[in-house]
Structure formats: C-alpha cells, structure tokens
Amino acid sequence: MSDRLEQRLFWAFWALLVFSAVVRLVFFLQLRGTDFAAVPLLDAKTYHEWAVQLVGGDPGWNQTYWMGPLYPHFLAVVYLAFGVGGEPVFLIQLALSLLNVWLVRDLARALLPGHPHVKIIALLAASLFAFYGPSVFYAGTLLMAVVTTTLFLVTARRAVCAAETPTVKNWFLLGLMVGVTALSRGNVLLLLATLPLLLWKPLVSFNKRKMVGALLLGGVLALAPVTIRNLVVAQDFTILTSNGGVNLYIGQKADYDGLFAPVMDEAQAEADHSMEDTLQREFGRELKGSEVSRILTRRALDLFVDDLARMPAHYALKAYRFWNGYELPQIVSYDHWRWRFTA
C-alpha cells in the first residue's frame, strides 16, 4: 500500500469519527427535553428504578439478581456523580458508541494481520458501524445495548490477542472480560465453554490445560462478587441471575410461532413477569430465586416433552426470528422511533 493511500485512509477515518460525533451531538440535542428521554419505559424503567434503589443504599435485601447487574450499577455510578437523570447517561453512552466505531476498526485490523487491504477493510467496517442507526439510537435510552456492545468488542479483541499470543496472562484476561461482559448479558458465559474449542488450533503447541484454567479463573473471579452478594443479601446460591427458568419456560410455547410469549394471560402492566409471586401463592410459602428458576426449568422441560412433535418447527422459527433481526416488543423499538429523530 502506497504512503499516499495510507495517509488518505488515516484522514478518512478521522473525518468519519468527526462526522459520527456530529451525528451523535445532533441526536442528543433532538432527544433532550422530549418525553421519550424524560420517561423511562419498560426495561429502561426497571433499570432506572434499580439504579435509584442502589443510590439510596438498598442492595435489594432477600432478592437474588434477576437481571444482569452490570448496567443498573453503571447507572447508579453515573447518578451518584451527576445526579439522577438520563442526560449524563446519554452523553456517556453516545461517547461509548463513538468509541465503538474505533473498536470495530481496531478489531478488523487485528483479525486480518498481513492482509494487503486490511486498512481499507477496517475503514469499511468502521464506516458500516458508524452509519448503523440503532447504535446511535439506543445510546439515547436507559438500556444496556451500547455498554454491552463495548464489552463485546473488547472481549473479541482479547480473544484475538489470546489466539495470537497464547500466554496464561492473555487467557486469564480473556476469561475476565467474558465474566465482566456476562454481568451484562448472562448467556455470554457460554463462551467460557466454547472459546477453548473455537481457539483450539492456536493452542496446539501450548499447554492447553493452563490456558483453559486461566480462562476459567478469570471468568470465576469476575462473577465471584455477584455470587457472594447473592449469598449474603439473598441467602441463595445463585451464580449470576435467577431468570434462566422463566426464559426457558416462555421459550417452549409453540403457539406463538417463535415470537415473544407472555408468561401469563394478564395485561402487561398486571403480569408477574418473573412468576415469583405466582409460584409463591401456588406453593404457599416464600421461594428463593434459585427455587423459582428450578421449578420453571422443570415446567419448561415438561412443555417441551408434551409438545415434542411441534418443537422442530418451533425451533426453526425461533432461529429465523433470531437471524432476521426481529425486535422483541418489550424493548423500545428503533423502527418505531426513527421517524422522530432524524439524526
């Protein structure tokens, strides 16, 4: 690659960052003062109320974490520093979404070392992400999308580093990042089992047991404070969250064609989304979060077995919904709001 082309690509990337920053600033100015920014809805309302509770010094006595704890604690830190309100959060998340453009470029360059057109490819990747509307829009909500994306990109970069230089330190740091990211999205924990398989080839010449052990140790250390908190505050051994059972349960309802299935027939505002209160009335006693999860897991397996003939088609539909980007209705919809915010 010629020096002139390399210089042009360098300045093109910085122009992209400047343009992306302007778009995010315009979006913030359009967003501030609107009811959409002032009134958290659905999941955003839950995160906001949780953060306010934490700011007030209440860790949620007798309750295990039901949702990933990282994002509400992030909100609580911002609220402590700048006061309760969305605008400082939105500005930080917009800055993170701009950082993510750089992280995408860096990841693309790391994935293709030595490729003759790696810098062009990396610029294209960063441009595609910079112009991706939802990455800007969700920065203006009290939702974890932007923060989780940042964590995912950093984790992916650590995975490349661990594959290129398989040292105990690099695999430990990779495990640590997987664990931290899992505090936001619990299903990321699957990476602790799958990364050794995905990155098996680079480990051929190295001590696999040490690397895998370092990976698991990093993940365990990241999760340990949450597990200990659940033991101390809720007297319940729950590694991360106790919502696995209800998610499995609603996932087996074939009548909904792979779309979102409510846990009960009541209206959204009246529904018991965790089913904890419903099961406590049914059993006539208080239940720990882990007990609720185990009960619903058993019922999910019963639903699966009882409707076994329909399950192959049901799971095919679920896979289709996943890959075509279907947006769950309980999350704020980008497609609905994009007309309001022209940025």
PDB file of C-alpha atoms in Angstrom, residues 67-174:
ATOM      1  CA  MET A  67     -31.485  -9.302  35.514  1.00  0.00           C
ATOM      2  CA  GLY A  68     -27.823  -8.704  34.674  1.00  0.00           C
ATOM      3  CA  PRO A  69     -26.491  -6.354  37.396  1.00  0.00           C
ATOM      4  CA  LEU A  70     -23.786  -4.521  35.453  1.00  0.00           C
ATOM      5  CA  TYR A  71     -25.949  -1.926  33.691  1.00  0.00           C
ATOM      6  CA  PRO A  72     -28.023  -0.765  36.699  1.00  0.00           C
ATOM      7  CA  HIS A  73     -24.799  -0.425  38.698  1.00  0.00           C
ATOM      8  CA  PHE A  74     -23.334   1.618  35.823  1.00  0.00           C
ATOM      9  CA  LEU A  75     -26.419   3.867  36.009  1.00  0.00           C
ATOM     10  CA  ALA A  76     -26.068   4.127  39.784  1.00  0.00           C
ATOM     11  CA  VAL A  77     -22.446   5.325  39.464  1.00  0.00           C
ATOM     12  CA  VAL A  78     -23.483   7.965  36.915  1.00  0.00           C
ATOM     13  CA  TYR A  79     -26.418   9.047  39.121  1.00  0.00           C
ATOM     14  CA  LEU A  80     -24.087   9.383  42.116  1.00  0.00           C
ATOM     15  CA  ALA A  81     -21.661  11.506  40.109  1.00  0.00           C
ATOM     16  CA  PHE A  82     -24.108  13.719  38.194  1.00  0.00           C
ATOM     17  CA  GLY A  83     -27.493  13.320  39.869  1.00  0.00           C
ATOM     18  CA  VAL A  84     -30.456  11.169  38.951  1.00  0.00           C
ATOM     19  CA  GLY A  85     -31.447  11.772  35.338  1.00  0.00           C
ATOM     20  CA  GLY A  86     -30.920  10.460  31.848  1.00  0.00           C
ATOM     21  CA  GLU A  87     -28.944  13.204  30.091  1.00  0.00           C
ATOM     22  CA  PRO A  88     -25.492  12.466  31.593  1.00  0.00           C
ATOM     23  CA  VAL A  89     -26.069   8.770  30.870  1.00  0.00           C
ATOM     24  CA  PHE A  90     -26.991   9.517  27.264  1.00  0.00           C
ATOM     25  CA  LEU A  91     -23.866  11.636  26.756  1.00  0.00           C
ATOM     26  CA  ILE A  92     -21.621   8.895  28.171  1.00  0.00           C
ATOM     27  CA  GLN A  93     -23.335   6.243  26.049  1.00  0.00           C
ATOM     28  CA  LEU A  94     -23.053   8.383  22.918  1.00  0.00           C
ATOM     29  CA  ALA A  95     -19.339   8.751  23.650  1.00  0.00           C
ATOM     30  CA  LEU A  96     -19.100   4.969  24.049  1.00  0.00           C
ATOM     31  CA  SER A  97     -20.923   4.467  20.741  1.00  0.00           C
ATOM     32  CA  LEU A  98     -18.272   6.689  19.136  1.00  0.00           C
ATOM     33  CA  LEU A  99     -15.538   4.664  20.843  1.00  0.00           C
ATOM     34  CA  ASN A 100     -17.176   1.538  19.407  1.00  0.00           C
ATOM     35  CA  VAL A 101     -16.525   2.829  15.882  1.00  0.00           C
ATOM     36  CA  TRP A 102     -12.808   2.880  16.709  1.00  0.00           C
ATOM     37  CA  LEU A 103     -13.014  -0.551  18.372  1.00  0.00           C
ATOM     38  CA  VAL A 104     -14.619  -2.066  15.270  1.00  0.00           C
ATOM     39  CA  ARG A 105     -11.784  -0.682  13.139  1.00  0.00           C
ATOM     40  CA  ASP A 106      -9.177  -1.989  15.580  1.00  0.00           C
ATOM     41  CA  LEU A 107     -10.802  -5.440  15.696  1.00  0.00           C
ATOM     42  CA  ALA A 108     -10.958  -5.662  11.904  1.00  0.00           C
ATOM     43  CA  ARG A 109      -7.258  -4.820  11.646  1.00  0.00           C
ATOM     44  CA  ALA A 110      -6.401  -7.407  14.307  1.00  0.00           C
ATOM     45  CA  LEU A 111      -8.411 -10.133  12.575  1.00  0.00           C
ATOM     46  CA  LEU A 112      -6.616  -9.701   9.243  1.00  0.00           C
ATOM     47  CA  PRO A 113      -2.918  -9.208  10.016  1.00  0.00           C
ATOM     48  CA  GLY A 114      -0.808  -9.052   6.896  1.00  0.00           C
ATOM     49  CA  HIS A 115      -3.772  -8.746   4.516  1.00  0.00           C
ATOM     50  CA  PRO A 116      -2.821  -6.355   1.687  1.00  0.00           C
ATOM     51  CA  HIS A 117      -6.092  -4.420   2.023  1.00  0.00           C
ATOM     52  CA  VAL A 118      -6.580  -4.672   5.776  1.00  0.00           C
ATOM     53  CA  LYS A 119      -6.712  -0.899   6.331  1.00  0.00           C
ATOM     54  CA  ILE A 120      -9.327  -0.440   3.621  1.00  0.00           C
ATOM     55  CA  ILE A 121     -11.390  -3.302   5.049  1.00  0.00           C
ATOM     56  CA  ALA A 122     -11.081  -1.884   8.578  1.00  0.00           C
ATOM     57  CA  LEU A 123     -12.221   1.551   7.402  1.00  0.00           C
ATOM     58  CA  LEU A 124     -15.196  -0.016   5.627  1.00  0.00           C
ATOM     59  CA  ALA A 125     -16.132  -1.989   8.763  1.00  0.00           C
ATOM     60  CA  ALA A 126     -15.915   1.138  10.923  1.00  0.00           C
ATOM     61  CA  SER A 127     -17.987   3.092   8.375  1.00  0.00           C
ATOM     62  CA  LEU A 128     -20.728   0.463   8.318  1.00  0.00           C
ATOM     63  CA  PHE A 129     -20.939   0.565  12.099  1.00  0.00           C
ATOM     64  CA  ALA A 130     -20.752   4.380  12.254  1.00  0.00           C
ATOM     65  CA  PHE A 131     -23.745   4.667   9.902  1.00  0.00           C
ATOM     66  CA  TYR A 132     -25.756   1.972  11.700  1.00  0.00           C
ATOM     67  CA  GLY A 133     -28.712   3.847  13.170  1.00  0.00           C
ATOM     68  CA  PRO A 134     -29.561   1.630  16.166  1.00  0.00           C
ATOM     69  CA  SER A 135     -26.054   2.043  17.606  1.00  0.00           C
ATOM     70  CA  VAL A 136     -26.816   5.765  17.912  1.00  0.00           C
ATOM     71  CA  PHE A 137     -30.479   5.490  18.897  1.00  0.00           C
ATOM     72  CA  TYR A 138     -30.012   3.048  21.782  1.00  0.00           C
ATOM     73  CA  ALA A 139     -27.377   5.341  23.291  1.00  0.00           C
ATOM     74  CA  GLY A 140     -30.325   7.666  23.998  1.00  0.00           C
ATOM     75  CA  THR A 141     -32.162   5.093  26.116  1.00  0.00           C
ATOM     76  CA  LEU A 142     -31.577   3.663  29.580  1.00  0.00           C
ATOM     77  CA  LEU A 143     -30.841   0.285  28.023  1.00  0.00           C
ATOM     78  CA  MET A 144     -27.651  -1.750  28.082  1.00  0.00           C
ATOM     79  CA  ALA A 145     -27.175  -2.066  24.300  1.00  0.00           C
ATOM     80  CA  VAL A 146     -24.270   0.375  23.897  1.00  0.00           C
ATOM     81  CA  VAL A 147     -22.404  -0.640  27.063  1.00  0.00           C
ATOM     82  CA  THR A 148     -22.778  -4.321  26.171  1.00  0.00           C
ATOM     83  CA  THR A 149     -21.542  -3.681  22.624  1.00  0.00           C
ATOM     84  CA  THR A 150     -18.414  -2.023  24.005  1.00  0.00           C
ATOM     85  CA  LEU A 151     -17.785  -5.010  26.271  1.00  0.00           C
ATOM     86  CA  PHE A 152     -18.350  -7.448  23.411  1.00  0.00           C
ATOM     87  CA  LEU A 153     -15.851  -5.632  21.190  1.00  0.00           C
ATOM     88  CA  VAL A 154     -13.210  -5.521  23.930  1.00  0.00           C
ATOM     89  CA  THR A 155     -13.800  -9.238  24.626  1.00  0.00           C
ATOM     90  CA  ALA A 156     -13.447 -10.070  20.935  1.00  0.00           C
ATOM     91  CA  ARG A 157     -10.185  -8.111  20.803  1.00  0.00           C
ATOM     92  CA  ARG A 158      -8.901 -10.028  23.840  1.00  0.00           C
ATOM     93  CA  ALA A 159      -9.822 -13.284  22.088  1.00  0.00           C
ATOM     94  CA  VAL A 160      -7.698 -12.325  19.074  1.00  0.00           C
ATOM     95  CA  CYS A 161      -4.830 -11.446  21.398  1.00  0.00           C
ATOM     96  CA  ALA A 162      -5.182 -14.780  23.259  1.00  0.00           C
ATOM     97  CA  ALA A 163      -5.143 -16.664  19.948  1.00  0.00           C
ATOM     98  CA  GLU A 164      -2.110 -14.810  18.600  1.00  0.00           C
ATOM     99  CA  THR A 165      -0.127 -14.939  21.858  1.00  0.00           C
ATOM    100  CA  PRO A 166      -1.372 -17.883  23.947  1.00  0.00           C
ATOM    101  CA  THR A 167       0.032 -16.951  27.346  1.00  0.00           C
ATOM    102  CA  VAL A 168      -1.560 -17.613  30.716  1.00  0.00           C
ATOM    103  CA  LYS A 169      -1.921 -13.857  31.226  1.00  0.00           C
ATOM    104  CA  ASN A 170      -3.769 -13.322  27.920  1.00  0.00           C
ATOM    105  CA  TRP A 171      -6.139 -16.225  28.530  1.00  0.00           C
ATOM    106  CA  PHE A 172      -6.791 -15.020  32.078  1.00  0.00           C
ATOM    107  CA  LEU A 173      -7.622 -11.516  30.803  1.00  0.00           C
ATOM    108  CA  LEU A 174      -9.901 -13.052  28.164  1.00  0.00           C
TER     109      LEU A 174
END
